[in-house]
GROMACS .gro file of C-alpha atoms in nm:
model
  279
    1UNK     CA    1 -17.508  14.455  -4.261
    2UNK     CA    2 -17.587  14.793  -4.152
    3UNK     CA    3 -17.931  14.973  -4.070
    4UNK     CA    4 -17.991  15.253  -4.328
    5UNK     CA    5 -18.128  15.564  -4.195
    6UNK     CA    6 -18.472  15.520  -4.289
    7UNK     CA    7 -18.524  15.168  -4.120
    8UNK     CA    8 -18.691  15.129  -3.797
    9UNK     CA    9 -18.517  14.903  -3.540
   10UNK     CA   10 -18.801  14.632  -3.603
   11UNK     CA   11 -18.749  14.639  -3.999
   12UNK     CA   12 -18.364  14.629  -3.966
   13UNK     CA   13 -18.413  14.311  -3.730
   14UNK     CA   14 -18.672  14.184  -3.992
   15UNK     CA   15 -18.436  14.221  -4.297
   16UNK     CA   16 -18.148  13.991  -4.043
   17UNK     CA   17 -18.374  13.776  -3.923
   18UNK     CA   18 -18.553  13.688  -4.279
   19UNK     CA   19 -18.198  13.494  -4.343
   20UNK     CA   20 -18.265  13.236  -4.069
   21UNK     CA   21 -18.452  12.951  -4.147
   22UNK     CA   22 -18.621  12.691  -3.883
   23UNK     CA   23 -18.567  12.344  -4.012
   24UNK     CA   24 -18.794  12.086  -3.828
   25UNK     CA   25 -18.726  11.738  -3.889
   26UNK     CA   26 -18.960  11.452  -3.895
   27UNK     CA   27 -19.263  11.628  -3.727
   28UNK     CA   28 -19.537  11.402  -3.645
   29UNK     CA   29 -19.807  11.616  -3.493
   30UNK     CA   30 -19.998  11.889  -3.741
   31UNK     CA   31 -20.094  12.093  -3.444
   32UNK     CA   32 -19.721  12.156  -3.367
   33UNK     CA   33 -19.677  12.283  -3.720
   34UNK     CA   34 -19.908  12.569  -3.637
   35UNK     CA   35 -19.786  12.640  -3.291
   36UNK     CA   36 -19.411  12.676  -3.462
   37UNK     CA   37 -19.575  12.906  -3.738
   38UNK     CA   38 -19.720  13.131  -3.481
   39UNK     CA   39 -19.390  13.131  -3.265
   40UNK     CA   40 -19.184  13.227  -3.568
   41UNK     CA   41 -19.406  13.516  -3.673
   42UNK     CA   42 -19.418  13.681  -3.343
   43UNK     CA   43 -19.041  13.697  -3.335
   44UNK     CA   44 -18.995  13.810  -3.689
   45UNK     CA   45 -18.903  13.469  -3.867
   46UNK     CA   46 -19.042  13.377  -4.178
   47UNK     CA   47 -18.850  13.073  -4.332
   48UNK     CA   48 -18.963  12.750  -4.243
   49UNK     CA   49 -18.841  12.413  -4.401
   50UNK     CA   50 -19.009  12.067  -4.318
   51UNK     CA   51 -18.788  11.773  -4.365
   52UNK     CA   52 -18.947  11.420  -4.413
   53UNK     CA   53 -19.246  11.549  -4.229
   54UNK     CA   54 -19.503  11.267  -4.102
   55UNK     CA   55 -19.757  11.540  -4.024
   56UNK     CA   56 -19.963  11.737  -4.314
   57UNK     CA   57 -20.043  12.083  -4.349
   58UNK     CA   58 -20.396  12.034  -4.283
   59UNK     CA   59 -20.680  12.227  -4.116
   60UNK     CA   60 -20.549  12.137  -3.773
   61UNK     CA   61 -20.224  12.310  -3.885
   62UNK     CA   62 -20.371  12.588  -4.034
   63UNK     CA   63 -20.592  12.655  -3.764
   64UNK     CA   64 -20.363  12.647  -3.487
   65UNK     CA   65 -20.148  12.887  -3.678
   66UNK     CA   66 -20.403  13.140  -3.696
   67UNK     CA   67 -20.249  13.450  -3.849
   68UNK     CA   68 -19.918  13.302  -3.929
   69UNK     CA   69 -20.067  13.054  -4.179
   70UNK     CA   70 -19.900  13.229  -4.458
   71UNK     CA   71 -19.567  13.083  -4.320
   72UNK     CA   72 -19.711  12.741  -4.352
   73UNK     CA   73 -19.837  12.807  -4.704
   74UNK     CA   74 -19.479  12.923  -4.784
   75UNK     CA   75 -19.289  12.656  -4.608
   76UNK     CA   76 -19.045  12.425  -4.831
   77UNK     CA   77 -19.079  12.060  -4.784
   78UNK     CA   78 -18.765  11.866  -4.864
   79UNK     CA   79 -18.691  11.493  -4.824
   80UNK     CA   80 -18.382  11.510  -4.630
   81UNK     CA   81 -18.144  11.734  -4.474
   82UNK     CA   82 -17.906  11.733  -4.770
   83UNK     CA   83 -18.157  11.941  -4.968
   84UNK     CA   84 -18.283  12.149  -4.717
   85UNK     CA   85 -17.925  12.280  -4.599
   86UNK     CA   86 -17.765  12.311  -4.957
   87UNK     CA   87 -17.791  12.674  -4.942
   88UNK     CA   88 -17.695  12.720  -4.580
   89UNK     CA   89 -17.350  12.863  -4.477
   90UNK     CA   90 -17.434  12.797  -4.095
   91UNK     CA   91 -17.609  12.518  -3.936
   92UNK     CA   92 -17.692  12.518  -3.572
   93UNK     CA   93 -17.893  12.217  -3.388
   94UNK     CA   94 -18.072  12.209  -3.093
   95UNK     CA   95 -18.040  11.913  -2.844
   96UNK     CA   96 -18.109  11.820  -2.497
   97UNK     CA   97 -17.824  11.557  -2.505
   98UNK     CA   98 -17.474  11.686  -2.633
   99UNK     CA   99 -17.387  11.313  -2.735
  100UNK     CA  100 -17.040  11.225  -2.825
  101UNK     CA  101 -17.033  11.468  -3.136
  102UNK     CA  102 -16.783  11.711  -2.999
  103UNK     CA  103 -16.964  12.040  -3.130
  104UNK     CA  104 -16.961  12.339  -2.948
  105UNK     CA  105 -17.228  12.375  -2.713
  106UNK     CA  106 -17.396  12.760  -2.644
  107UNK     CA  107 -17.689  12.864  -2.426
  108UNK     CA  108 -17.989  12.960  -2.629
  109UNK     CA  109 -17.884  13.348  -2.549
  110UNK     CA  110 -17.537  13.297  -2.623
  111UNK     CA  111 -17.643  13.096  -2.958
  112UNK     CA  112 -17.852  13.387  -3.063
  113UNK     CA  113 -17.600  13.647  -3.018
  114UNK     CA  114 -17.352  13.457  -3.220
  115UNK     CA  115 -17.591  13.423  -3.497
  116UNK     CA  116 -17.699  13.779  -3.512
  117UNK     CA  117 -17.304  13.863  -3.509
  118UNK     CA  118 -17.284  13.636  -3.836
  119UNK     CA  119 -17.558  13.795  -3.967
  120UNK     CA  120 -17.448  14.114  -3.966
  121UNK     CA  121 -17.109  13.995  -4.151
  122UNK     CA  122 -17.238  13.759  -4.393
  123UNK     CA  123 -17.533  13.744  -4.635
  124UNK     CA  124 -17.594  13.376  -4.634
  125UNK     CA  125 -17.871  13.193  -4.496
  126UNK     CA  126 -17.832  13.032  -4.126
  127UNK     CA  127 -18.031  12.709  -4.029
  128UNK     CA  128 -18.172  12.608  -3.713
  129UNK     CA  129 -18.267  12.237  -3.677
  130UNK     CA  130 -18.538  12.113  -3.426
  131UNK     CA  131 -18.593  11.756  -3.402
  132UNK     CA  132 -18.925  11.511  -3.381
  133UNK     CA  133 -19.124  11.560  -3.106
  134UNK     CA  134 -19.089  11.198  -2.924
  135UNK     CA  135 -18.705  11.158  -3.010
  136UNK     CA  136 -18.544  11.496  -3.073
  137UNK     CA  137 -18.283  11.523  -3.368
  138UNK     CA  138 -18.082  11.170  -3.413
  139UNK     CA  139 -17.714  11.162  -3.414
  140UNK     CA  140 -17.713  11.146  -3.793
  141UNK     CA  141 -17.889  11.479  -3.823
  142UNK     CA  142 -17.703  11.647  -3.536
  143UNK     CA  143 -17.396  11.557  -3.769
  144UNK     CA  144 -17.502  11.804  -4.023
  145UNK     CA  145 -17.437  12.085  -3.757
  146UNK     CA  146 -17.186  12.317  -3.656
  147UNK     CA  147 -17.303  12.407  -3.329
  148UNK     CA  148 -17.537  12.298  -3.067
  149UNK     CA  149 -17.782  12.502  -2.889
  150UNK     CA  150 -17.878  12.397  -2.520
  151UNK     CA  151 -18.196  12.563  -2.365
  152UNK     CA  152 -18.124  12.575  -1.993
  153UNK     CA  153 -18.448  12.450  -1.785
  154UNK     CA  154 -18.522  12.310  -1.434
  155UNK     CA  155 -18.310  11.997  -1.402
  156UNK     CA  156 -18.595  11.840  -1.242
  157UNK     CA  157 -18.809  11.862  -1.526
  158UNK     CA  158 -18.601  12.005  -1.811
  159UNK     CA  159 -18.831  11.831  -2.123
  160UNK     CA  160 -18.957  12.130  -2.367
  161UNK     CA  161 -19.174  12.055  -2.630
  162UNK     CA  162 -19.122  12.153  -2.989
  163UNK     CA  163 -19.333  12.474  -2.979
  164UNK     CA  164 -19.133  12.565  -2.670
  165UNK     CA  165 -18.815  12.533  -2.799
  166UNK     CA  166 -18.887  12.725  -3.137
  167UNK     CA  167 -19.060  13.028  -2.898
  168UNK     CA  168 -18.737  13.017  -2.680
  169UNK     CA  169 -18.476  13.020  -2.953
  170UNK     CA  170 -18.690  13.272  -3.165
  171UNK     CA  171 -18.747  13.509  -2.868
  172UNK     CA  172 -18.395  13.489  -2.799
  173UNK     CA  173 -18.269  13.597  -3.153
  174UNK     CA  174 -18.507  13.887  -3.208
  175UNK     CA  175 -18.383  13.995  -2.866
  176UNK     CA  176 -18.024  13.958  -2.977
  177UNK     CA  177 -18.091  14.127  -3.282
  178UNK     CA  178 -18.289  14.439  -3.124
  179UNK     CA  179 -18.031  14.521  -2.852
  180UNK     CA  180 -17.733  14.377  -2.973
  181UNK     CA  181 -17.451  14.563  -2.839
  182UNK     CA  182 -17.724  14.810  -2.685
  183UNK     CA  183 -17.805  14.942  -3.028
  184UNK     CA  184 -18.049  14.845  -3.281
  185UNK     CA  185 -17.810  14.966  -3.553
  186UNK     CA  186 -17.547  14.706  -3.477
  187UNK     CA  187 -17.524  14.374  -3.353
  188UNK     CA  188 -17.185  14.273  -3.303
  189UNK     CA  189 -17.049  14.627  -3.371
  190UNK     CA  190 -16.976  14.764  -3.701
  191UNK     CA  191 -16.802  14.438  -3.871
  192UNK     CA  192 -16.647  14.501  -4.231
  193UNK     CA  193 -16.520  14.156  -4.273
  194UNK     CA  194 -16.727  13.932  -4.477
  195UNK     CA  195 -16.598  13.578  -4.414
  196UNK     CA  196 -16.751  13.427  -4.718
  197UNK     CA  197 -16.833  13.091  -4.548
  198UNK     CA  198 -16.864  12.774  -4.762
  199UNK     CA  199 -17.251  12.656  -4.790
  200UNK     CA  200 -17.343  12.290  -4.665
  201UNK     CA  201 -17.348  12.192  -5.049
  202UNK     CA  202 -17.005  12.313  -5.131
  203UNK     CA  203 -16.875  12.139  -4.781
  204UNK     CA  204 -17.075  11.809  -4.875
  205UNK     CA  205 -16.933  11.806  -5.252
  206UNK     CA  206 -16.563  11.841  -5.098
  207UNK     CA  207 -16.634  11.554  -4.856
  208UNK     CA  208 -16.775  11.341  -5.153
  209UNK     CA  209 -16.437  11.424  -5.334
  210UNK     CA  210 -16.191  11.348  -5.057
  211UNK     CA  211 -16.395  10.999  -4.992
  212UNK     CA  212 -16.337  10.915  -5.362
  213UNK     CA  213 -15.983  11.007  -5.301
  214UNK     CA  214 -15.950  10.815  -4.999
  215UNK     CA  215 -16.104  10.517  -5.166
  216UNK     CA  216 -15.873  10.523  -5.466
  217UNK     CA  217 -15.599  10.475  -5.204
  218UNK     CA  218 -15.733  10.180  -5.020
  219UNK     CA  219 -15.718  10.424  -4.715
  220UNK     CA  220 -16.016  10.245  -4.538
  221UNK     CA  221 -15.864   9.893  -4.604
  222UNK     CA  222 -15.585   9.952  -4.378
  223UNK     CA  223 -15.640   9.722  -4.056
  224UNK     CA  224 -15.956   9.575  -4.203
  225UNK     CA  225 -15.993   9.174  -4.240
  226UNK     CA  226 -16.310   9.156  -4.441
  227UNK     CA  227 -16.546   9.395  -4.641
  228UNK     CA  228 -16.763   9.438  -4.356
  229UNK     CA  229 -16.488   9.585  -4.158
  230UNK     CA  230 -16.371   9.802  -4.467
  231UNK     CA  231 -16.750   9.927  -4.484
  232UNK     CA  232 -16.722  10.030  -4.111
  233UNK     CA  233 -16.410  10.174  -4.114
  234UNK     CA  234 -16.540  10.407  -4.420
  235UNK     CA  235 -16.851  10.509  -4.232
  236UNK     CA  236 -16.703  10.572  -3.894
  237UNK     CA  237 -16.408  10.789  -4.049
  238UNK     CA  238 -16.603  10.995  -4.297
  239UNK     CA  239 -16.858  11.062  -4.011
  240UNK     CA  240 -16.588  11.187  -3.798
  241UNK     CA  241 -16.433  11.386  -4.095
  242UNK     CA  242 -16.770  11.539  -4.167
  243UNK     CA  243 -16.795  11.650  -3.795
  244UNK     CA  244 -16.451  11.809  -3.823
  245UNK     CA  245 -16.527  12.017  -4.126
  246UNK     CA  246 -16.858  12.114  -3.988
  247UNK     CA  247 -16.699  12.236  -3.670
  248UNK     CA  248 -16.421  12.386  -3.852
  249UNK     CA  249 -16.648  12.594  -4.087
  250UNK     CA  250 -16.410  12.705  -4.350
  251UNK     CA  251 -16.465  12.969  -4.605
  252UNK     CA  252 -16.467  12.909  -4.977
  253UNK     CA  253 -16.119  13.034  -5.027
  254UNK     CA  254 -16.016  12.777  -4.754
  255UNK     CA  255 -16.199  12.481  -4.934
  256UNK     CA  256 -16.060  12.572  -5.275
  257UNK     CA  257 -15.730  12.543  -5.111
  258UNK     CA  258 -15.819  12.172  -4.981
  259UNK     CA  259 -15.964  12.065  -5.305
  260UNK     CA  260 -15.617  12.199  -5.451
  261UNK     CA  261 -15.444  11.963  -5.202
  262UNK     CA  262 -15.648  11.657  -5.341
  263UNK     CA  263 -15.594  11.754  -5.715
  264UNK     CA  264 -15.208  11.776  -5.636
  265UNK     CA  265 -15.234  11.456  -5.431
  266UNK     CA  266 -15.394  11.294  -5.733
  267UNK     CA  267 -15.116  11.360  -5.968
  268UNK     CA  268 -14.809  11.189  -5.984
  269UNK     CA  269 -14.482  11.372  -5.891
  270UNK     CA  270 -14.256  11.428  -6.200
  271UNK     CA  271 -13.964  11.305  -6.021
  272UNK     CA  272 -14.154  10.930  -5.952
  273UNK     CA  273 -14.277  10.944  -6.296
  274UNK     CA  274 -13.935  10.994  -6.477
  275UNK     CA  275 -13.785  10.746  -6.238
  276UNK     CA  276 -14.026  10.502  -6.346
  277UNK     CA  277 -13.985  10.550  -6.731
  278UNK     CA  278 -13.609  10.532  -6.664
  279UNK     CA  279 -13.632  10.179  -6.530
   0.00000   0.00000   0.00000
């Protein structure tokens, strides 16, 4: 996405950042909703999604937001991450704990540069996940992400509150968009390639189809001695498959190839079919 001759640098950056959505999971304090809205508006972000919020958009939230109350009024409220991320082509998650997800980890500045590079190439929505105040993102929520954002801080006290985390990431995004490659007009150079990433909804649909195909072949039964073990195998393996595909980030064309493979595997080969008929 290139800057037109009539656009100011700030307008150009705003047009890019409009495709980033900040996703808050399980926020419990209404004041934090207002703080996040202010942090977003300061840095040109406008899309806010609240997933299963425990806090309400009450007077405290609106008062804390001040002139960013419009972001709260426009916020989407969704029951789960699946609904929140359906149209996203990339999902990043903020976490102080890398855990065992084996996802690529970026500091906030490098992450912002990568996100802005994607914005310059692709027209889709990019989501950034922030967890609940006390617990952060759960392992299940982190499994929806493709990349992790880590905010470096003083190791003797590295804990940031929700508002601080959103402010820092938002600032880095704004600066990456404004100063990318030393020019406001380009973020990662003039990139003409459009990767056409598959959306989260499309990835989820493929993963469901793959799971169904594996169920039909009794894949999860192998080595299991009880129904409970089968269920555990299924959950563990499908969770790893989900992480694999989120990390790989396939395009729509690549996903279509994978769909074709599953479809072909479900069809009995003519040679096998003929041999059965002959017998």
